[in-house]
């Protein structure tokens, strides 16, 4: 169990799953930059976070609930949580874009589930992810495997922040969509690579883009 003073942001679990270096840049070095994807996602979330609940027959939907878990040592805020008359609780996380190949979104949802279970003293078997790009809600079973992955990521997240060390860069295809690419220099990572070569390549690609406009 963690003390409240040691709680970290729930969003960091998705960050460390996506890239430990990105997670460190945000949660250790306190950097934050927006690109098209993050700005668009933020704008869409602002519409979701109205803070206004609503009731429809057997379900009450609450938004912007403050949640926390001493077990995971995290705190955050929900997009929406549905409370049904039979006691069923279903958290819903809204996402920009479409379903991902990895479990980043599922882990963030599962962390919300663990927080709600701890706070409400209930068992939650299922959550949901809503993707703006495909305009569809996808049910997510909260399996034992997903819970274990979430717990392990929370442990790694705390260890990373406590270490105060930012991991070295490692270039992957997904780096191109990361808002930290210009601070991270992932393409310069590895042997026989240099920041100078990386900068020349970036400048050349941006120049080509301008010429094409």
PDB file of C-alpha atoms in Angstrom:
ATOM      1  CA  UNK A   1       0.000   0.000   0.000  1.00  0.00           C
ATOM      2  CA  UNK A   2       1.232   3.495  -0.865  1.00  0.00           C
ATOM      3  CA  UNK A   3       0.894   6.654   1.173  1.00  0.00           C
ATOM      4  CA  UNK A   4      -1.227   9.391  -0.384  1.00  0.00           C
ATOM      5  CA  UNK A   5       1.864  11.594  -0.693  1.00  0.00           C
ATOM      6  CA  UNK A   6       3.411   8.973  -2.981  1.00  0.00           C
ATOM      7  CA  UNK A   7       0.491   8.740  -5.429  1.00  0.00           C
ATOM      8  CA  UNK A   8       1.325   9.182  -9.118  1.00  0.00           C
ATOM      9  CA  UNK A   9      -0.963  10.159 -11.991  1.00  0.00           C
ATOM     10  CA  UNK A  10      -2.997   7.283 -13.387  1.00  0.00           C
ATOM     11  CA  UNK A  11      -2.222   8.418 -16.945  1.00  0.00           C
ATOM     12  CA  UNK A  12       1.402   7.461 -16.353  1.00  0.00           C
ATOM     13  CA  UNK A  13       0.530   3.770 -16.693  1.00  0.00           C
ATOM     14  CA  UNK A  14      -0.369   4.323 -20.327  1.00  0.00           C
ATOM     15  CA  UNK A  15       2.755   6.442 -20.800  1.00  0.00           C
ATOM     16  CA  UNK A  16       5.113   3.793 -19.416  1.00  0.00           C
ATOM     17  CA  UNK A  17       3.379   1.099 -21.468  1.00  0.00           C
ATOM     18  CA  UNK A  18       3.814   3.184 -24.622  1.00  0.00           C
ATOM     19  CA  UNK A  19       7.408   4.199 -23.875  1.00  0.00           C
ATOM     20  CA  UNK A  20       9.348   4.378 -20.562  1.00  0.00           C
ATOM     21  CA  UNK A  21      11.409   7.282 -21.911  1.00  0.00           C
ATOM     22  CA  UNK A  22       8.285   9.281 -22.764  1.00  0.00           C
ATOM     23  CA  UNK A  23       6.947   8.479 -19.297  1.00  0.00           C
ATOM     24  CA  UNK A  24      10.135   9.816 -17.692  1.00  0.00           C
ATOM     25  CA  UNK A  25      10.106  12.994 -19.798  1.00  0.00           C
ATOM     26  CA  UNK A  26       6.572  13.710 -18.562  1.00  0.00           C
ATOM     27  CA  UNK A  27       6.620  12.504 -14.963  1.00  0.00           C
ATOM     28  CA  UNK A  28      10.275  13.057 -14.007  1.00  0.00           C
ATOM     29  CA  UNK A  29      11.450  15.940 -16.191  1.00  0.00           C
ATOM     30  CA  UNK A  30       7.988  17.554 -16.176  1.00  0.00           C
ATOM     31  CA  UNK A  31       7.913  18.151 -19.942  1.00  0.00           C
ATOM     32  CA  UNK A  32       4.758  18.273 -22.006  1.00  0.00           C
ATOM     33  CA  UNK A  33       4.320  19.076 -25.687  1.00  0.00           C
ATOM     34  CA  UNK A  34       1.316  18.836 -27.922  1.00  0.00           C
ATOM     35  CA  UNK A  35       1.170  17.643 -31.487  1.00  0.00           C
ATOM     36  CA  UNK A  36      -1.862  17.206 -33.732  1.00  0.00           C
ATOM     37  CA  UNK A  37      -2.856  13.948 -32.052  1.00  0.00           C
ATOM     38  CA  UNK A  38      -2.631  15.162 -28.446  1.00  0.00           C
ATOM     39  CA  UNK A  39      -4.309  18.504 -29.225  1.00  0.00           C
ATOM     40  CA  UNK A  40      -7.160  16.809 -31.043  1.00  0.00           C
ATOM     41  CA  UNK A  41      -7.583  14.302 -28.243  1.00  0.00           C
ATOM     42  CA  UNK A  42      -7.591  17.061 -25.620  1.00  0.00           C
ATOM     43  CA  UNK A  43     -10.279  19.004 -27.497  1.00  0.00           C
ATOM     44  CA  UNK A  44     -12.469  15.905 -27.712  1.00  0.00           C
ATOM     45  CA  UNK A  45     -11.976  15.136 -24.016  1.00  0.00           C
ATOM     46  CA  UNK A  46     -12.999  18.673 -23.064  1.00  0.00           C
ATOM     47  CA  UNK A  47     -16.410  17.926 -24.539  1.00  0.00           C
ATOM     48  CA  UNK A  48     -16.633  14.712 -22.507  1.00  0.00           C
ATOM     49  CA  UNK A  49     -15.549  16.312 -19.226  1.00  0.00           C
ATOM     50  CA  UNK A  50     -18.653  18.402 -18.726  1.00  0.00           C
ATOM     51  CA  UNK A  51     -18.927  17.308 -15.117  1.00  0.00           C
ATOM     52  CA  UNK A  52     -22.670  16.894 -15.613  1.00  0.00           C
ATOM     53  CA  UNK A  53     -24.285  13.561 -14.775  1.00  0.00           C
ATOM     54  CA  UNK A  54     -27.413  12.135 -16.349  1.00  0.00           C
ATOM     55  CA  UNK A  55     -29.999   9.448 -15.596  1.00  0.00           C
ATOM     56  CA  UNK A  56     -31.750   7.173 -18.066  1.00  0.00           C
ATOM     57  CA  UNK A  57     -34.155   4.592 -16.692  1.00  0.00           C
ATOM     58  CA  UNK A  58     -31.903   1.962 -15.060  1.00  0.00           C
ATOM     59  CA  UNK A  59     -28.550   3.746 -15.393  1.00  0.00           C
ATOM     60  CA  UNK A  60     -26.964   6.851 -13.899  1.00  0.00           C
ATOM     61  CA  UNK A  61     -23.882   8.260 -15.667  1.00  0.00           C
ATOM     62  CA  UNK A  62     -21.389  10.297 -13.645  1.00  0.00           C
ATOM     63  CA  UNK A  63     -18.486  12.252 -15.166  1.00  0.00           C
ATOM     64  CA  UNK A  64     -15.204  13.628 -13.864  1.00  0.00           C
ATOM     65  CA  UNK A  65     -15.069  11.437 -10.766  1.00  0.00           C
ATOM     66  CA  UNK A  66     -11.886  11.795  -8.725  1.00  0.00           C
ATOM     67  CA  UNK A  67     -10.455   8.320  -8.123  1.00  0.00           C
ATOM     68  CA  UNK A  68      -7.440   6.822  -6.352  1.00  0.00           C
ATOM     69  CA  UNK A  69      -5.949   3.525  -5.237  1.00  0.00           C
ATOM     70  CA  UNK A  70      -3.562   3.028  -2.320  1.00  0.00           C
ATOM     71  CA  UNK A  71      -2.830  -0.448  -3.704  1.00  0.00           C
ATOM     72  CA  UNK A  72      -1.534   0.896  -7.039  1.00  0.00           C
ATOM     73  CA  UNK A  73      -0.401   4.236  -5.629  1.00  0.00           C
ATOM     74  CA  UNK A  74      -2.183   6.246  -8.309  1.00  0.00           C
ATOM     75  CA  UNK A  75      -4.816   8.947  -8.605  1.00  0.00           C
ATOM     76  CA  UNK A  76      -6.772  10.313 -11.536  1.00  0.00           C
ATOM     77  CA  UNK A  77     -10.106  11.246 -13.003  1.00  0.00           C
ATOM     78  CA  UNK A  78     -12.676   9.268 -14.961  1.00  0.00           C
ATOM     79  CA  UNK A  79     -14.284  10.253 -18.241  1.00  0.00           C
ATOM     80  CA  UNK A  80     -17.591   8.572 -17.404  1.00  0.00           C
ATOM     81  CA  UNK A  81     -18.876   5.851 -15.091  1.00  0.00           C
ATOM     82  CA  UNK A  82     -22.232   4.130 -15.488  1.00  0.00           C
ATOM     83  CA  UNK A  83     -24.037   2.997 -12.341  1.00  0.00           C
ATOM     84  CA  UNK A  84     -26.859   0.513 -13.016  1.00  0.00           C
ATOM     85  CA  UNK A  85     -29.829  -0.174 -10.755  1.00  0.00           C
ATOM     86  CA  UNK A  86     -28.693  -3.800 -10.273  1.00  0.00           C
ATOM     87  CA  UNK A  87     -25.350  -2.653  -8.811  1.00  0.00           C
ATOM     88  CA  UNK A  88     -23.295  -3.035 -11.996  1.00  0.00           C
ATOM     89  CA  UNK A  89     -20.581  -0.398 -12.447  1.00  0.00           C
ATOM     90  CA  UNK A  90     -19.008   0.250 -15.873  1.00  0.00           C
ATOM     91  CA  UNK A  91     -16.285   2.876 -16.373  1.00  0.00           C
ATOM     92  CA  UNK A  92     -15.971   4.291 -19.893  1.00  0.00           C
ATOM     93  CA  UNK A  93     -12.731   5.792 -21.211  1.00  0.00           C
ATOM     94  CA  UNK A  94     -12.915   8.011 -24.306  1.00  0.00           C
ATOM     95  CA  UNK A  95     -10.033   7.869 -26.761  1.00  0.00           C
ATOM     96  CA  UNK A  96      -8.937   9.858 -29.790  1.00  0.00           C
ATOM     97  CA  UNK A  97      -8.350   7.742 -32.889  1.00  0.00           C
ATOM     98  CA  UNK A  98      -9.019   4.042 -33.150  1.00  0.00           C
ATOM     99  CA  UNK A  99      -8.186   0.819 -31.243  1.00  0.00           C
ATOM    100  CA  UNK A 100      -4.447   0.232 -30.770  1.00  0.00           C
ATOM    101  CA  UNK A 101      -2.406  -2.896 -31.396  1.00  0.00           C
ATOM    102  CA  UNK A 102      -1.136  -2.988 -27.810  1.00  0.00           C
ATOM    103  CA  UNK A 103      -2.981  -2.843 -24.484  1.00  0.00           C
ATOM    104  CA  UNK A 104      -2.193   0.790 -23.535  1.00  0.00           C
ATOM    105  CA  UNK A 105      -5.840   1.815 -23.432  1.00  0.00           C
ATOM    106  CA  UNK A 106      -6.985  -1.361 -21.683  1.00  0.00           C
ATOM    107  CA  UNK A 107      -4.382  -0.863 -18.944  1.00  0.00           C
ATOM    108  CA  UNK A 108      -5.575   2.685 -18.273  1.00  0.00           C
ATOM    109  CA  UNK A 109      -9.169   1.440 -18.092  1.00  0.00           C
ATOM    110  CA  UNK A 110      -8.208  -1.420 -15.773  1.00  0.00           C
ATOM    111  CA  UNK A 111      -6.447   1.020 -13.449  1.00  0.00           C
ATOM    112  CA  UNK A 112      -9.690   2.980 -13.206  1.00  0.00           C
ATOM    113  CA  UNK A 113     -11.508  -0.256 -12.381  1.00  0.00           C
ATOM    114  CA  UNK A 114      -9.096  -1.077  -9.553  1.00  0.00           C
ATOM    115  CA  UNK A 115      -9.504   2.442  -8.157  1.00  0.00           C
ATOM    116  CA  UNK A 116     -13.309   2.229  -8.265  1.00  0.00           C
ATOM    117  CA  UNK A 117     -13.335  -1.241  -6.708  1.00  0.00           C
ATOM    118  CA  UNK A 118     -11.179  -0.033  -3.841  1.00  0.00           C
ATOM    119  CA  UNK A 119     -13.268   3.093  -3.274  1.00  0.00           C
ATOM    120  CA  UNK A 120     -16.713   1.520  -3.687  1.00  0.00           C
ATOM    121  CA  UNK A 121     -16.042  -1.922  -2.237  1.00  0.00           C
ATOM    122  CA  UNK A 122     -17.413  -3.675  -5.306  1.00  0.00           C
ATOM    123  CA  UNK A 123     -16.300  -6.023  -8.086  1.00  0.00           C
ATOM    124  CA  UNK A 124     -16.183  -4.708 -11.671  1.00  0.00           C
ATOM    125  CA  UNK A 125     -16.032  -7.289 -14.424  1.00  0.00           C
ATOM    126  CA  UNK A 126     -16.186  -5.045 -17.484  1.00  0.00           C
ATOM    127  CA  UNK A 127     -15.390  -1.551 -18.724  1.00  0.00           C
ATOM    128  CA  UNK A 128     -15.595   0.101 -22.124  1.00  0.00           C
ATOM    129  CA  UNK A 129     -13.454   2.135 -24.522  1.00  0.00           C
ATOM    130  CA  UNK A 130     -15.084   4.655 -26.852  1.00  0.00           C
ATOM    131  CA  UNK A 131     -13.041   5.678 -29.904  1.00  0.00           C
ATOM    132  CA  UNK A 132     -13.911   8.970 -31.586  1.00  0.00           C
ATOM    133  CA  UNK A 133     -12.493   7.999 -34.966  1.00  0.00           C
ATOM    134  CA  UNK A 134     -14.701   4.933 -35.413  1.00  0.00           C
ATOM    135  CA  UNK A 135     -17.489   6.345 -33.196  1.00  0.00           C
ATOM    136  CA  UNK A 136     -17.947   3.052 -31.471  1.00  0.00           C
ATOM    137  CA  UNK A 137     -17.929   1.738 -27.921  1.00  0.00           C
ATOM    138  CA  UNK A 138     -15.922  -1.437 -27.354  1.00  0.00           C
ATOM    139  CA  UNK A 139     -16.549  -3.590 -24.257  1.00  0.00           C
ATOM    140  CA  UNK A 140     -13.414  -4.654 -22.356  1.00  0.00           C
ATOM    141  CA  UNK A 141     -13.377  -7.668 -20.040  1.00  0.00           C
ATOM    142  CA  UNK A 142     -11.313  -6.988 -16.931  1.00  0.00           C
ATOM    143  CA  UNK A 143      -9.453 -10.290 -16.880  1.00  0.00           C
ATOM    144  CA  UNK A 144      -6.941 -11.532 -14.326  1.00  0.00           C
ATOM    145  CA  UNK A 145      -4.226 -11.157 -16.972  1.00  0.00           C
ATOM    146  CA  UNK A 146      -5.108  -7.510 -17.557  1.00  0.00           C
ATOM    147  CA  UNK A 147      -5.167  -6.849 -13.820  1.00  0.00           C
ATOM    148  CA  UNK A 148      -1.722  -8.413 -13.370  1.00  0.00           C
ATOM    149  CA  UNK A 149      -0.306  -6.362 -16.257  1.00  0.00           C
ATOM    150  CA  UNK A 150      -1.742  -3.176 -14.739  1.00  0.00           C
ATOM    151  CA  UNK A 151      -0.338  -3.965 -11.290  1.00  0.00           C
ATOM    152  CA  UNK A 152       3.110  -4.689 -12.762  1.00  0.00           C
ATOM    153  CA  UNK A 153       3.098  -1.455 -14.786  1.00  0.00           C
ATOM    154  CA  UNK A 154       2.169   0.502 -11.653  1.00  0.00           C
ATOM    155  CA  UNK A 155       5.150  -1.039  -9.864  1.00  0.00           C
ATOM    156  CA  UNK A 156       7.481  -0.152 -12.751  1.00  0.00           C
ATOM    157  CA  UNK A 157       6.045   3.361 -12.907  1.00  0.00           C
ATOM    158  CA  UNK A 158       6.832   3.976  -9.243  1.00  0.00           C
ATOM    159  CA  UNK A 159      10.320   2.500  -9.614  1.00  0.00           C
ATOM    160  CA  UNK A 160      11.017   4.720 -12.626  1.00  0.00           C
ATOM    161  CA  UNK A 161       9.912   7.918 -10.877  1.00  0.00           C
ATOM    162  CA  UNK A 162      11.758   7.001  -7.679  1.00  0.00           C
ATOM    163  CA  UNK A 163      14.967   6.402  -9.672  1.00  0.00           C
ATOM    164  CA  UNK A 164      14.797   9.913 -11.144  1.00  0.00           C
ATOM    165  CA  UNK A 165      16.534   8.597 -14.272  1.00  0.00           C
ATOM    166  CA  UNK A 166      15.299   8.983 -17.837  1.00  0.00           C
ATOM    167  CA  UNK A 167      15.916   5.852 -19.971  1.00  0.00           C
ATOM    168  CA  UNK A 168      17.978   6.110 -23.133  1.00  0.00           C
ATOM    169  CA  UNK A 169      16.221   6.661 -26.442  1.00  0.00           C
ATOM    170  CA  UNK A 170      15.235   3.698 -28.594  1.00  0.00           C
ATOM    171  CA  UNK A 171      13.793   4.400 -32.022  1.00  0.00           C
ATOM    172  CA  UNK A 172      10.598   2.624 -33.068  1.00  0.00           C
ATOM    173  CA  UNK A 173       8.010   3.360 -35.737  1.00  0.00           C
ATOM    174  CA  UNK A 174       5.567   4.735 -33.168  1.00  0.00           C
ATOM    175  CA  UNK A 175       8.094   7.482 -32.309  1.00  0.00           C
ATOM    176  CA  UNK A 176       6.894   9.450 -35.337  1.00  0.00           C
ATOM    177  CA  UNK A 177       3.513  10.084 -33.673  1.00  0.00           C
ATOM    178  CA  UNK A 178       5.045  11.100 -30.320  1.00  0.00           C
ATOM    179  CA  UNK A 179       4.958  14.794 -29.395  1.00  0.00           C
ATOM    180  CA  UNK A 180       8.405  14.462 -27.772  1.00  0.00           C
ATOM    181  CA  UNK A 181      10.259  13.345 -30.890  1.00  0.00           C
ATOM    182  CA  UNK A 182      12.219  16.608 -31.226  1.00  0.00           C
ATOM    183  CA  UNK A 183      13.382  16.476 -27.579  1.00  0.00           C
ATOM    184  CA  UNK A 184      13.975  12.731 -27.511  1.00  0.00           C
ATOM    185  CA  UNK A 185      16.142  12.286 -30.654  1.00  0.00           C
ATOM    186  CA  UNK A 186      15.169   8.590 -30.961  1.00  0.00           C
ATOM    187  CA  UNK A 187      16.693   8.245 -34.436  1.00  0.00           C
ATOM    188  CA  UNK A 188      20.105   9.139 -33.013  1.00  0.00           C
ATOM    189  CA  UNK A 189      20.029   6.183 -30.611  1.00  0.00           C
ATOM    190  CA  UNK A 190      22.326   3.247 -31.147  1.00  0.00           C
ATOM    191  CA  UNK A 191      25.810   2.704 -32.456  1.00  0.00           C
ATOM    192  CA  UNK A 192      27.249   4.714 -35.365  1.00  0.00           C
ATOM    193  CA  UNK A 193      24.451   7.285 -35.102  1.00  0.00           C
ATOM    194  CA  UNK A 194      24.674  10.948 -34.209  1.00  0.00           C
ATOM    195  CA  UNK A 195      22.439  13.851 -33.289  1.00  0.00           C
ATOM    196  CA  UNK A 196      23.942  15.831 -36.201  1.00  0.00           C
ATOM    197  CA  UNK A 197      22.799  13.214 -38.717  1.00  0.00           C
ATOM    198  CA  UNK A 198      19.401  13.084 -37.087  1.00  0.00           C
ATOM    199  CA  UNK A 199      18.947  16.865 -37.246  1.00  0.00           C
ATOM    200  CA  UNK A 200      19.961  16.995 -40.896  1.00  0.00           C
ATOM    201  CA  UNK A 201      17.406  14.299 -41.723  1.00  0.00           C
ATOM    202  CA  UNK A 202      14.664  16.128 -39.806  1.00  0.00           C
ATOM    203  CA  UNK A 203      15.443  19.468 -41.442  1.00  0.00           C
ATOM    204  CA  UNK A 204      15.497  17.848 -44.880  1.00  0.00           C
ATOM    205  CA  UNK A 205      12.124  16.171 -44.326  1.00  0.00           C
ATOM    206  CA  UNK A 206      10.569  19.434 -43.110  1.00  0.00           C
ATOM    207  CA  UNK A 207      12.000  21.337 -46.096  1.00  0.00           C
ATOM    208  CA  UNK A 208      10.498  18.812 -48.501  1.00  0.00           C
ATOM    209  CA  UNK A 209       7.162  19.200 -46.740  1.00  0.00           C
ATOM    210  CA  UNK A 210       7.283  23.002 -47.154  1.00  0.00           C
ATOM    211  CA  UNK A 211       8.207  22.740 -50.831  1.00  0.00           C
ATOM    212  CA  UNK A 212       5.214  20.510 -51.457  1.00  0.00           C
ATOM    213  CA  UNK A 213       2.735  23.020 -49.979  1.00  0.00           C
TER     214      UNK A 213
END
